[in-house]
Amino acid sequence: MQTNFFNGLNTVIHSPRRLGKSAVIKHLFHQLENERLVETIYVDLYASQNMQDLIQMLAEIVLKKFHQKNFIAGLQQILKGLSPTVSFDRNGTPSFILQINAQQYQTSLEQIFGYLEQQNKKVLVAFDEFQEVATYPDKAEAILRTHIQNLSNVKFIFSGSLGAKRPFYQGAEVIVLDKIDREVYKQFIITTFENQKKSITPEAADYLLDFSDVYTYYTQLICNQCFSQKDKLLTVDMAQQIAANYLESRKFDYENIINLMTENQRKLTIALAKEGAVLKPNAMEFLSKHKLSGASSVNQALKVLLEKQIFFQSTEGIKVYDVFFRRYLEQYF
C-alpha cells in the first residue's frame, strides 16, 4: 500500500471481515504520520447508509484533522455555500449536521476533495468497509469516481469484504489479504507468551488456531482471554476450558441471533456450522444428511443469510461468518 501510494496509485485491499484489514491500514497510517510526510484520513463506512452519511463522515474527519482549533472557519472554508447546522455541547465542543440533496453531492465532494488537493503534503484517504457504498440508493460509486480520477495530490485505499472486480476499482492496485501462515502465527503466539514471562504449549497454540480458524480478530481475542489468566503455563486442557467458558459467556447473544431466524434459516445455519464449509448447500447429499427441506427453501434461506452476512462465500465454500458463533453451534446443537 505504501509503495502504491508513493507511485501515485490507489489501492484496493480485499478479504473477508476479521482478517485484519483495518489494523494493517492503521499501522501504515501510524508509520506515515510519524514520518510527517503525509496527511492521512481514515473513514469507517460500516454504519453509513447513503451518500450523505459518507460526505458527513468525511467532512467531520477533515475538519477535525485540519481545523480542530478554528472549527467554524474551517467549516466555512470546506463546505461554503452548503449551510450546515452547527451546535455546541455543554463543554462548548462544536458539531454540525449536513443536510444536502442528491444535486449537492457533487458540490460537497468537489469542495472537500479540492481542499485536500490543495494541502502542502500529499494526502492518503482510506475508506474502510467500502462495500457499504454498493448498497447506497444513490449512484455513489459513479459520483465518487468522477472526482477521484481527477485528483493528483490525494490517493485512496478502498478496503472491503466484497469482490474487488467492480468497474469502480479499475486502475487501482488490488491486494487480497489472506490468513497469516499458520506456523508463523503459532510461533508468534508462543514467543509473545515467552516475552511476558509466560509459557504456552505448542498443542495449546495449535488448539487456539483451530478454534479461531486462524482469523486474526478471533485468534487475538481468544489468545487475550488465555493470556489474562494468572497461570504461568497454558496447557491445551486449559485452553479448551477457556474457549468453552468464552462461548458460554456469549450464549445470550448467540441465542438471540438464532431466535430471530426462521426455522429453515436456523436449520441451514446449524448444518453449515457443523460442516465448516459447503460448496453446494442445495445438493441432495447435504440436504438429506441434515434433514433440510427442499432446494428452493434452502436457496431462499441462503440468500437472506448471505445478505445479512450471517454467511459468506469463501474459496472453500459457504461458511458461517462469525467463527465463534460457528463454534457455539457446533458445541450446543
PDB file of C-alpha atoms in Angstrom, residues 1-272:
ATOM      1  CA  MET A   1       0.000   0.000   0.000  1.00  0.00           C
ATOM      2  CA  GLN A   2       2.804   2.407   0.830  1.00  0.00           C
ATOM      3  CA  THR A   3       4.580   1.670  -2.455  1.00  0.00           C
ATOM      4  CA  ASN A   4       1.350   2.164  -4.396  1.00  0.00           C
ATOM      5  CA  PHE A   5       0.760   5.494  -2.690  1.00  0.00           C
ATOM      6  CA  PHE A   6       4.208   6.897  -3.437  1.00  0.00           C
ATOM      7  CA  ASN A   7       3.877   5.628  -7.017  1.00  0.00           C
ATOM      8  CA  GLY A   8       0.656   7.619  -7.385  1.00  0.00           C
ATOM      9  CA  LEU A   9      -1.682   4.607  -7.360  1.00  0.00           C
ATOM     10  CA  ASN A  10      -4.894   3.887  -5.483  1.00  0.00           C
ATOM     11  CA  THR A  11      -5.161   0.560  -3.639  1.00  0.00           C
ATOM     12  CA  VAL A  12      -7.993  -1.909  -3.122  1.00  0.00           C
ATOM     13  CA  ILE A  13      -7.469  -4.228  -0.144  1.00  0.00           C
ATOM     14  CA  HIS A  14      -9.922  -7.096  -0.124  1.00  0.00           C
ATOM     15  CA  SER A  15     -10.639 -10.007   2.223  1.00  0.00           C
ATOM     16  CA  PRO A  16     -13.412 -11.403   4.408  1.00  0.00           C
ATOM     17  CA  ARG A  17     -14.023  -9.381   7.550  1.00  0.00           C
ATOM     18  CA  ARG A  18     -11.978 -10.026  10.692  1.00  0.00           C
ATOM     19  CA  LEU A  19      -8.716 -10.772   8.888  1.00  0.00           C
ATOM     20  CA  GLY A  20      -7.054  -7.539   9.946  1.00  0.00           C
ATOM     21  CA  LYS A  21      -7.518  -5.102   7.050  1.00  0.00           C
ATOM     22  CA  SER A  22      -8.299  -2.178   9.344  1.00  0.00           C
ATOM     23  CA  ALA A  23      -5.303  -2.926  11.575  1.00  0.00           C
ATOM     24  CA  VAL A  24      -2.972  -3.042   8.558  1.00  0.00           C
ATOM     25  CA  ILE A  25      -4.255   0.331   7.319  1.00  0.00           C
ATOM     26  CA  LYS A  26      -3.957   1.944  10.757  1.00  0.00           C
ATOM     27  CA  HIS A  27      -0.428   0.567  11.146  1.00  0.00           C
ATOM     28  CA  LEU A  28       0.534   2.097   7.787  1.00  0.00           C
ATOM     29  CA  PHE A  29      -1.054   5.415   8.761  1.00  0.00           C
ATOM     30  CA  HIS A  30       0.835   5.424  12.068  1.00  0.00           C
ATOM     31  CA  GLN A  31       4.132   4.967  10.224  1.00  0.00           C
ATOM     32  CA  LEU A  32       3.348   7.668   7.670  1.00  0.00           C
ATOM     33  CA  GLU A  33       2.216  10.147  10.323  1.00  0.00           C
ATOM     34  CA  ASN A  34       5.411   9.559  12.321  1.00  0.00           C
ATOM     35  CA  GLU A  35       7.483  10.383   9.246  1.00  0.00           C
ATOM     36  CA  ARG A  36       5.430  13.598   8.841  1.00  0.00           C
ATOM     37  CA  LEU A  37       5.495  13.337   5.074  1.00  0.00           C
ATOM     38  CA  VAL A  38       1.832  12.520   4.507  1.00  0.00           C
ATOM     39  CA  GLU A  39      -1.574  13.575   5.843  1.00  0.00           C
ATOM     40  CA  THR A  40      -3.820  10.566   6.479  1.00  0.00           C
ATOM     41  CA  ILE A  41      -7.624  10.407   6.585  1.00  0.00           C
ATOM     42  CA  TYR A  42      -9.368   7.237   7.834  1.00  0.00           C
ATOM     43  CA  VAL A  43     -13.128   6.888   7.256  1.00  0.00           C
ATOM     44  CA  ASP A  44     -15.033   3.855   8.563  1.00  0.00           C
ATOM     45  CA  LEU A  45     -18.146   3.484   6.399  1.00  0.00           C
ATOM     46  CA  TYR A  46     -19.646   0.468   8.174  1.00  0.00           C
ATOM     47  CA  ALA A  47     -22.501   2.449   9.739  1.00  0.00           C
ATOM     48  CA  SER A  48     -23.161   4.574   6.642  1.00  0.00           C
ATOM     49  CA  GLN A  49     -26.384   4.147   4.671  1.00  0.00           C
ATOM     50  CA  ASN A  50     -26.168   6.679   1.867  1.00  0.00           C
ATOM     51  CA  MET A  51     -24.016   9.273   0.159  1.00  0.00           C
ATOM     52  CA  GLN A  52     -24.962  11.966   2.655  1.00  0.00           C
ATOM     53  CA  ASP A  53     -23.585   9.811   5.501  1.00  0.00           C
ATOM     54  CA  LEU A  54     -20.302   9.351   3.622  1.00  0.00           C
ATOM     55  CA  ILE A  55     -19.937  13.078   2.973  1.00  0.00           C
ATOM     56  CA  GLN A  56     -20.834  13.925   6.590  1.00  0.00           C
ATOM     57  CA  MET A  57     -18.256  11.436   7.934  1.00  0.00           C
ATOM     58  CA  LEU A  58     -15.553  12.610   5.552  1.00  0.00           C
ATOM     59  CA  ALA A  59     -16.191  16.296   6.303  1.00  0.00           C
ATOM     60  CA  GLU A  60     -16.125  15.712  10.086  1.00  0.00           C
ATOM     61  CA  ILE A  61     -12.782  13.906   9.914  1.00  0.00           C
ATOM     62  CA  VAL A  62     -11.227  16.506   7.604  1.00  0.00           C
ATOM     63  CA  LEU A  63     -12.367  19.311   9.933  1.00  0.00           C
ATOM     64  CA  LYS A  64     -11.009  17.514  12.999  1.00  0.00           C
ATOM     65  CA  LYS A  65      -7.729  16.914  11.198  1.00  0.00           C
ATOM     66  CA  PHE A  66      -7.091  20.391   9.846  1.00  0.00           C
ATOM     67  CA  HIS A  67      -9.323  22.772  11.819  1.00  0.00           C
ATOM     68  CA  GLN A  68      -9.561  21.488  15.377  1.00  0.00           C
ATOM     69  CA  LYS A  69      -8.858  24.951  16.828  1.00  0.00           C
ATOM     70  CA  ASN A  70     -10.851  27.001  14.308  1.00  0.00           C
ATOM     71  CA  PHE A  71     -13.847  24.784  13.596  1.00  0.00           C
ATOM     72  CA  ILE A  72     -16.264  27.416  12.279  1.00  0.00           C
ATOM     73  CA  ALA A  73     -13.684  28.957   9.956  1.00  0.00           C
ATOM     74  CA  GLY A  74     -12.828  25.502   8.662  1.00  0.00           C
ATOM     75  CA  LEU A  75     -16.478  24.669   8.113  1.00  0.00           C
ATOM     76  CA  GLN A  76     -16.978  27.844   6.107  1.00  0.00           C
ATOM     77  CA  GLN A  77     -13.901  27.091   4.045  1.00  0.00           C
ATOM     78  CA  ILE A  78     -14.542  23.408   3.329  1.00  0.00           C
ATOM     79  CA  LEU A  79     -18.345  23.466   2.961  1.00  0.00           C
ATOM     80  CA  LYS A  80     -19.025  27.024   1.866  1.00  0.00           C
ATOM     81  CA  GLY A  81     -22.486  27.613   0.462  1.00  0.00           C
ATOM     82  CA  LEU A  82     -23.963  24.400   1.911  1.00  0.00           C
ATOM     83  CA  SER A  83     -25.304  25.893   5.183  1.00  0.00           C
ATOM     84  CA  PRO A  84     -24.582  23.095   7.688  1.00  0.00           C
ATOM     85  CA  THR A  85     -26.400  23.280  11.035  1.00  0.00           C
ATOM     86  CA  VAL A  86     -23.873  23.936  13.827  1.00  0.00           C
ATOM     87  CA  SER A  87     -24.455  23.104  17.505  1.00  0.00           C
ATOM     88  CA  PHE A  88     -22.361  23.069  20.687  1.00  0.00           C
ATOM     89  CA  ASP A  89     -22.396  20.595  23.573  1.00  0.00           C
ATOM     90  CA  ARG A  90     -22.141  21.575  27.261  1.00  0.00           C
ATOM     91  CA  ASN A  91     -18.359  21.745  27.014  1.00  0.00           C
ATOM     92  CA  GLY A  92     -18.521  24.111  24.059  1.00  0.00           C
ATOM     93  CA  THR A  93     -17.387  21.479  21.589  1.00  0.00           C
ATOM     94  CA  PRO A  94     -18.906  22.206  18.169  1.00  0.00           C
ATOM     95  CA  SER A  95     -20.502  19.719  15.799  1.00  0.00           C
ATOM     96  CA  PHE A  96     -22.537  20.032  12.638  1.00  0.00           C
ATOM     97  CA  ILE A  97     -25.219  18.277  10.610  1.00  0.00           C
ATOM     98  CA  LEU A  98     -25.096  18.494   6.850  1.00  0.00           C
ATOM     99  CA  GLN A  99     -28.484  18.326   5.126  1.00  0.00           C
ATOM    100  CA  ILE A 100     -27.904  18.062   1.389  1.00  0.00           C
ATOM    101  CA  ASN A 101     -29.834  16.672  -1.546  1.00  0.00           C
ATOM    102  CA  ALA A 102     -28.581  14.499  -4.392  1.00  0.00           C
ATOM    103  CA  GLN A 103     -27.864  17.540  -6.558  1.00  0.00           C
ATOM    104  CA  GLN A 104     -25.441  18.836  -3.904  1.00  0.00           C
ATOM    105  CA  TYR A 105     -23.371  15.630  -3.603  1.00  0.00           C
ATOM    106  CA  GLN A 106     -21.129  16.720  -6.459  1.00  0.00           C
ATOM    107  CA  THR A 107     -20.568  20.176  -4.968  1.00  0.00           C
ATOM    108  CA  SER A 108     -19.844  18.790  -1.492  1.00  0.00           C
ATOM    109  CA  LEU A 109     -17.274  16.274  -2.712  1.00  0.00           C
ATOM    110  CA  GLU A 110     -15.718  18.815  -5.049  1.00  0.00           C
ATOM    111  CA  GLN A 111     -15.164  21.191  -2.129  1.00  0.00           C
ATOM    112  CA  ILE A 112     -13.818  18.557   0.289  1.00  0.00           C
ATOM    113  CA  PHE A 113     -11.517  16.860  -2.220  1.00  0.00           C
ATOM    114  CA  GLY A 114     -10.493  20.247  -3.600  1.00  0.00           C
ATOM    115  CA  TYR A 115      -9.472  21.310  -0.101  1.00  0.00           C
ATOM    116  CA  LEU A 116      -7.377  18.145   0.346  1.00  0.00           C
ATOM    117  CA  GLU A 117      -5.863  18.572  -3.111  1.00  0.00           C
ATOM    118  CA  GLN A 118      -4.515  21.987  -2.062  1.00  0.00           C
ATOM    119  CA  GLN A 119      -2.638  20.709   1.003  1.00  0.00           C
ATOM    120  CA  ASN A 120       1.143  21.153   1.041  1.00  0.00           C
ATOM    121  CA  LYS A 121       1.640  17.476   1.871  1.00  0.00           C
ATOM    122  CA  LYS A 122       0.298  14.512  -0.062  1.00  0.00           C
ATOM    123  CA  VAL A 123      -2.937  13.086   1.357  1.00  0.00           C
ATOM    124  CA  LEU A 124      -3.888   9.413   1.709  1.00  0.00           C
ATOM    125  CA  VAL A 125      -7.584   8.693   2.329  1.00  0.00           C
ATOM    126  CA  ALA A 126      -8.728   5.232   3.450  1.00  0.00           C
ATOM    127  CA  PHE A 127     -12.383   4.282   3.051  1.00  0.00           C
ATOM    128  CA  ASP A 128     -12.815   1.215   5.261  1.00  0.00           C
ATOM    129  CA  GLU A 129     -15.816  -1.115   4.828  1.00  0.00           C
ATOM    130  CA  PHE A 130     -16.164   0.328   1.327  1.00  0.00           C
ATOM    131  CA  GLN A 131     -18.542  -2.483   0.323  1.00  0.00           C
ATOM    132  CA  GLU A 132     -21.277  -0.446   2.030  1.00  0.00           C
ATOM    133  CA  VAL A 133     -21.133   2.090  -0.821  1.00  0.00           C
ATOM    134  CA  ALA A 134     -22.531  -0.528  -3.216  1.00  0.00           C
ATOM    135  CA  THR A 135     -25.705  -0.669  -1.070  1.00  0.00           C
ATOM    136  CA  TYR A 136     -26.390   3.085  -1.196  1.00  0.00           C
ATOM    137  CA  PRO A 137     -29.612   4.038  -3.019  1.00  0.00           C
ATOM    138  CA  ASP A 138     -27.787   6.762  -4.968  1.00  0.00           C
ATOM    139  CA  LYS A 139     -25.227   6.195  -7.719  1.00  0.00           C
ATOM    140  CA  ALA A 140     -22.452   6.668  -5.202  1.00  0.00           C
ATOM    141  CA  GLU A 141     -19.656   4.818  -6.987  1.00  0.00           C
ATOM    142  CA  ALA A 142     -20.152   6.827 -10.180  1.00  0.00           C
ATOM    143  CA  ILE A 143     -20.228  10.098  -8.227  1.00  0.00           C
ATOM    144  CA  LEU A 144     -17.048   9.239  -6.328  1.00  0.00           C
ATOM    145  CA  ARG A 145     -15.241   8.013  -9.427  1.00  0.00           C
ATOM    146  CA  THR A 146     -15.930  11.331 -11.181  1.00  0.00           C
ATOM    147  CA  HIS A 147     -13.959  13.199  -8.509  1.00  0.00           C
ATOM    148  CA  ILE A 148     -11.307  10.664  -7.537  1.00  0.00           C
ATOM    149  CA  GLN A 149      -9.944  10.157 -11.041  1.00  0.00           C
ATOM    150  CA  ASN A 150      -9.060  13.861 -11.332  1.00  0.00           C
ATOM    151  CA  LEU A 151      -7.012  14.115  -8.117  1.00  0.00           C
ATOM    152  CA  SER A 152      -3.210  14.081  -8.122  1.00  0.00           C
ATOM    153  CA  ASN A 153      -2.267  15.106  -4.563  1.00  0.00           C
ATOM    154  CA  VAL A 154      -4.842  12.780  -2.966  1.00  0.00           C
ATOM    155  CA  LYS A 155      -4.747   8.981  -3.246  1.00  0.00           C
ATOM    156  CA  PHE A 156      -7.072   6.351  -1.810  1.00  0.00           C
ATOM    157  CA  ILE A 157      -7.246   2.973  -0.121  1.00  0.00           C
ATOM    158  CA  PHE A 158     -10.560   1.162  -0.575  1.00  0.00           C
ATOM    159  CA  SER A 159     -10.884  -1.625   1.978  1.00  0.00           C
ATOM    160  CA  GLY A 160     -13.784  -4.056   1.915  1.00  0.00           C
ATOM    161  CA  SER A 161     -15.032  -7.592   2.334  1.00  0.00           C
ATOM    162  CA  LEU A 162     -16.806  -7.958  -1.014  1.00  0.00           C
ATOM    163  CA  GLY A 163     -15.435  -8.577  -4.505  1.00  0.00           C
ATOM    164  CA  ALA A 164     -12.779  -6.248  -5.905  1.00  0.00           C
ATOM    165  CA  LYS A 165     -13.775  -6.700  -9.556  1.00  0.00           C
ATOM    166  CA  ARG A 166     -16.310  -3.872  -9.741  1.00  0.00           C
ATOM    167  CA  PRO A 167     -15.735  -1.279 -12.504  1.00  0.00           C
ATOM    168  CA  PHE A 168     -15.123   1.345  -9.819  1.00  0.00           C
ATOM    169  CA  TYR A 169     -11.785  -0.273  -8.945  1.00  0.00           C
ATOM    170  CA  GLN A 170     -10.352  -0.213 -12.471  1.00  0.00           C
ATOM    171  CA  GLY A 171      -6.940   1.421 -12.414  1.00  0.00           C
ATOM    172  CA  ALA A 172      -6.315   0.598  -8.748  1.00  0.00           C
ATOM    173  CA  GLU A 173      -3.844  -1.991  -7.470  1.00  0.00           C
ATOM    174  CA  VAL A 174      -5.627  -4.916  -5.779  1.00  0.00           C
ATOM    175  CA  ILE A 175      -4.262  -6.594  -2.640  1.00  0.00           C
ATOM    176  CA  VAL A 176      -6.004  -9.755  -1.413  1.00  0.00           C
ATOM    177  CA  LEU A 177      -5.344 -10.158   2.310  1.00  0.00           C
ATOM    178  CA  ASP A 178      -5.172 -13.821   3.293  1.00  0.00           C
ATOM    179  CA  LYS A 179      -4.782 -15.576   6.628  1.00  0.00           C
ATOM    180  CA  ILE A 180      -1.388 -15.376   8.327  1.00  0.00           C
ATOM    181  CA  ASP A 181       0.681 -18.508   7.752  1.00  0.00           C
ATOM    182  CA  ARG A 182      -0.308 -20.949  10.483  1.00  0.00           C
ATOM    183  CA  GLU A 183       3.229 -21.890  11.584  1.00  0.00           C
ATOM    184  CA  VAL A 184       4.309 -18.249  11.627  1.00  0.00           C
ATOM    185  CA  TYR A 185       1.270 -17.360  13.743  1.00  0.00           C
ATOM    186  CA  LYS A 186       1.876 -20.296  16.088  1.00  0.00           C
ATOM    187  CA  GLN A 187       5.460 -19.229  16.727  1.00  0.00           C
ATOM    188  CA  PHE A 188       4.315 -15.637  17.239  1.00  0.00           C
ATOM    189  CA  ILE A 189       1.845 -16.768  19.943  1.00  0.00           C
ATOM    190  CA  ILE A 190       4.490 -18.852  21.720  1.00  0.00           C
ATOM    191  CA  THR A 191       7.059 -16.038  21.543  1.00  0.00           C
ATOM    192  CA  THR A 192       4.570 -13.429  22.787  1.00  0.00           C
ATOM    193  CA  PHE A 193       3.835 -15.534  25.877  1.00  0.00           C
ATOM    194  CA  GLU A 194       7.568 -16.056  26.474  1.00  0.00           C
ATOM    195  CA  ASN A 195       8.293 -12.330  26.178  1.00  0.00           C
ATOM    196  CA  GLN A 196       5.907 -11.753  29.094  1.00  0.00           C
ATOM    197  CA  LYS A 197       7.472 -14.494  31.262  1.00  0.00           C
ATOM    198  CA  LYS A 198       4.695 -16.962  30.495  1.00  0.00           C
ATOM    199  CA  SER A 199       4.545 -20.214  28.529  1.00  0.00           C
ATOM    200  CA  ILE A 200       2.071 -21.886  26.215  1.00  0.00           C
ATOM    201  CA  THR A 201       2.477 -25.431  24.959  1.00  0.00           C
ATOM    202  CA  PRO A 202       2.618 -25.962  21.177  1.00  0.00           C
ATOM    203  CA  GLU A 203      -0.510 -28.127  21.496  1.00  0.00           C
ATOM    204  CA  ALA A 204      -2.391 -25.276  23.189  1.00  0.00           C
ATOM    205  CA  ALA A 205      -1.297 -22.826  20.485  1.00  0.00           C
ATOM    206  CA  ASP A 206      -2.471 -25.279  17.813  1.00  0.00           C
ATOM    207  CA  TYR A 207      -5.829 -25.638  19.547  1.00  0.00           C
ATOM    208  CA  LEU A 208      -6.338 -21.861  19.696  1.00  0.00           C
ATOM    209  CA  LEU A 209      -5.556 -21.544  15.986  1.00  0.00           C
ATOM    210  CA  ASP A 210      -8.014 -24.357  15.215  1.00  0.00           C
ATOM    211  CA  PHE A 211     -10.661 -22.783  17.424  1.00  0.00           C
ATOM    212  CA  SER A 212     -10.254 -19.358  15.776  1.00  0.00           C
ATOM    213  CA  ASP A 213      -9.822 -20.790  12.256  1.00  0.00           C
ATOM    214  CA  VAL A 214      -6.649 -18.623  12.025  1.00  0.00           C
ATOM    215  CA  TYR A 215      -8.772 -15.468  11.594  1.00  0.00           C
ATOM    216  CA  THR A 216      -6.755 -12.608  13.075  1.00  0.00           C
ATOM    217  CA  TYR A 217      -9.561 -10.986  15.071  1.00  0.00           C
ATOM    218  CA  TYR A 218     -10.746 -14.239  16.659  1.00  0.00           C
ATOM    219  CA  THR A 219      -7.209 -15.515  17.280  1.00  0.00           C
ATOM    220  CA  GLN A 220      -6.262 -12.313  19.086  1.00  0.00           C
ATOM    221  CA  LEU A 221      -9.463 -12.348  21.115  1.00  0.00           C
ATOM    222  CA  ILE A 222      -9.151 -15.917  22.413  1.00  0.00           C
ATOM    223  CA  CYS A 223      -5.384 -15.570  22.961  1.00  0.00           C
ATOM    224  CA  ASN A 224      -6.082 -12.467  25.032  1.00  0.00           C
ATOM    225  CA  GLN A 225      -8.561 -14.458  27.121  1.00  0.00           C
ATOM    226  CA  CYS A 226      -5.879 -17.095  27.717  1.00  0.00           C
ATOM    227  CA  PHE A 227      -3.092 -14.617  28.383  1.00  0.00           C
ATOM    228  CA  SER A 228      -5.120 -12.819  31.057  1.00  0.00           C
ATOM    229  CA  GLN A 229      -5.166 -15.967  33.213  1.00  0.00           C
ATOM    230  CA  LYS A 230      -2.884 -15.985  36.256  1.00  0.00           C
ATOM    231  CA  ASP A 231      -1.242 -19.306  35.398  1.00  0.00           C
ATOM    232  CA  LYS A 232       2.315 -19.090  34.063  1.00  0.00           C
ATOM    233  CA  LEU A 233       1.852 -22.164  31.838  1.00  0.00           C
ATOM    234  CA  LEU A 234      -1.097 -22.634  29.478  1.00  0.00           C
ATOM    235  CA  THR A 235      -1.809 -26.250  28.525  1.00  0.00           C
ATOM    236  CA  VAL A 236      -4.192 -27.499  25.859  1.00  0.00           C
ATOM    237  CA  ASP A 237      -6.722 -28.581  28.528  1.00  0.00           C
ATOM    238  CA  MET A 238      -6.691 -25.088  29.988  1.00  0.00           C
ATOM    239  CA  ALA A 239      -7.061 -23.518  26.532  1.00  0.00           C
ATOM    240  CA  GLN A 240     -10.072 -25.741  25.812  1.00  0.00           C
ATOM    241  CA  GLN A 241     -11.730 -24.745  29.088  1.00  0.00           C
ATOM    242  CA  ILE A 242     -11.126 -21.035  28.477  1.00  0.00           C
ATOM    243  CA  ALA A 243     -12.606 -21.352  24.979  1.00  0.00           C
ATOM    244  CA  ALA A 244     -15.655 -23.191  26.362  1.00  0.00           C
ATOM    245  CA  ASN A 245     -16.120 -20.521  29.027  1.00  0.00           C
ATOM    246  CA  TYR A 246     -15.959 -17.800  26.394  1.00  0.00           C
ATOM    247  CA  LEU A 247     -18.667 -19.465  24.286  1.00  0.00           C
ATOM    248  CA  GLU A 248     -20.806 -19.811  27.398  1.00  0.00           C
ATOM    249  CA  SER A 249     -20.379 -16.084  28.100  1.00  0.00           C
ATOM    250  CA  ARG A 250     -21.709 -15.312  24.597  1.00  0.00           C
ATOM    251  CA  LYS A 251     -24.645 -17.713  24.834  1.00  0.00           C
ATOM    252  CA  PHE A 252     -27.257 -14.965  25.289  1.00  0.00           C
ATOM    253  CA  ASP A 253     -26.040 -13.067  22.197  1.00  0.00           C
ATOM    254  CA  TYR A 254     -25.900 -16.161  20.020  1.00  0.00           C
ATOM    255  CA  GLU A 255     -29.322 -17.382  21.151  1.00  0.00           C
ATOM    256  CA  ASN A 256     -30.779 -14.005  20.183  1.00  0.00           C
ATOM    257  CA  ILE A 257     -29.377 -14.398  16.662  1.00  0.00           C
ATOM    258  CA  ILE A 258     -30.855 -17.887  16.393  1.00  0.00           C
ATOM    259  CA  ASN A 259     -34.257 -16.806  17.724  1.00  0.00           C
ATOM    260  CA  LEU A 260     -34.551 -14.135  15.013  1.00  0.00           C
ATOM    261  CA  MET A 261     -34.213 -16.765  12.281  1.00  0.00           C
ATOM    262  CA  THR A 262     -36.970 -18.732  10.588  1.00  0.00           C
ATOM    263  CA  GLU A 263     -36.921 -22.495  11.089  1.00  0.00           C
ATOM    264  CA  ASN A 264     -35.355 -23.083   7.653  1.00  0.00           C
ATOM    265  CA  GLN A 265     -32.691 -20.445   8.276  1.00  0.00           C
ATOM    266  CA  ARG A 266     -31.899 -21.913  11.690  1.00  0.00           C
ATOM    267  CA  LYS A 267     -31.554 -25.473  10.382  1.00  0.00           C
ATOM    268  CA  LEU A 268     -29.372 -24.348   7.492  1.00  0.00           C
ATOM    269  CA  THR A 269     -27.123 -22.298   9.789  1.00  0.00           C
ATOM    270  CA  ILE A 270     -26.602 -25.224  12.167  1.00  0.00           C
ATOM    271  CA  ALA A 271     -25.894 -27.572   9.257  1.00  0.00           C
ATOM    272  CA  LEU A 272     -23.328 -25.204   7.731  1.00  0.00           C
TER     273      LEU A 272
END
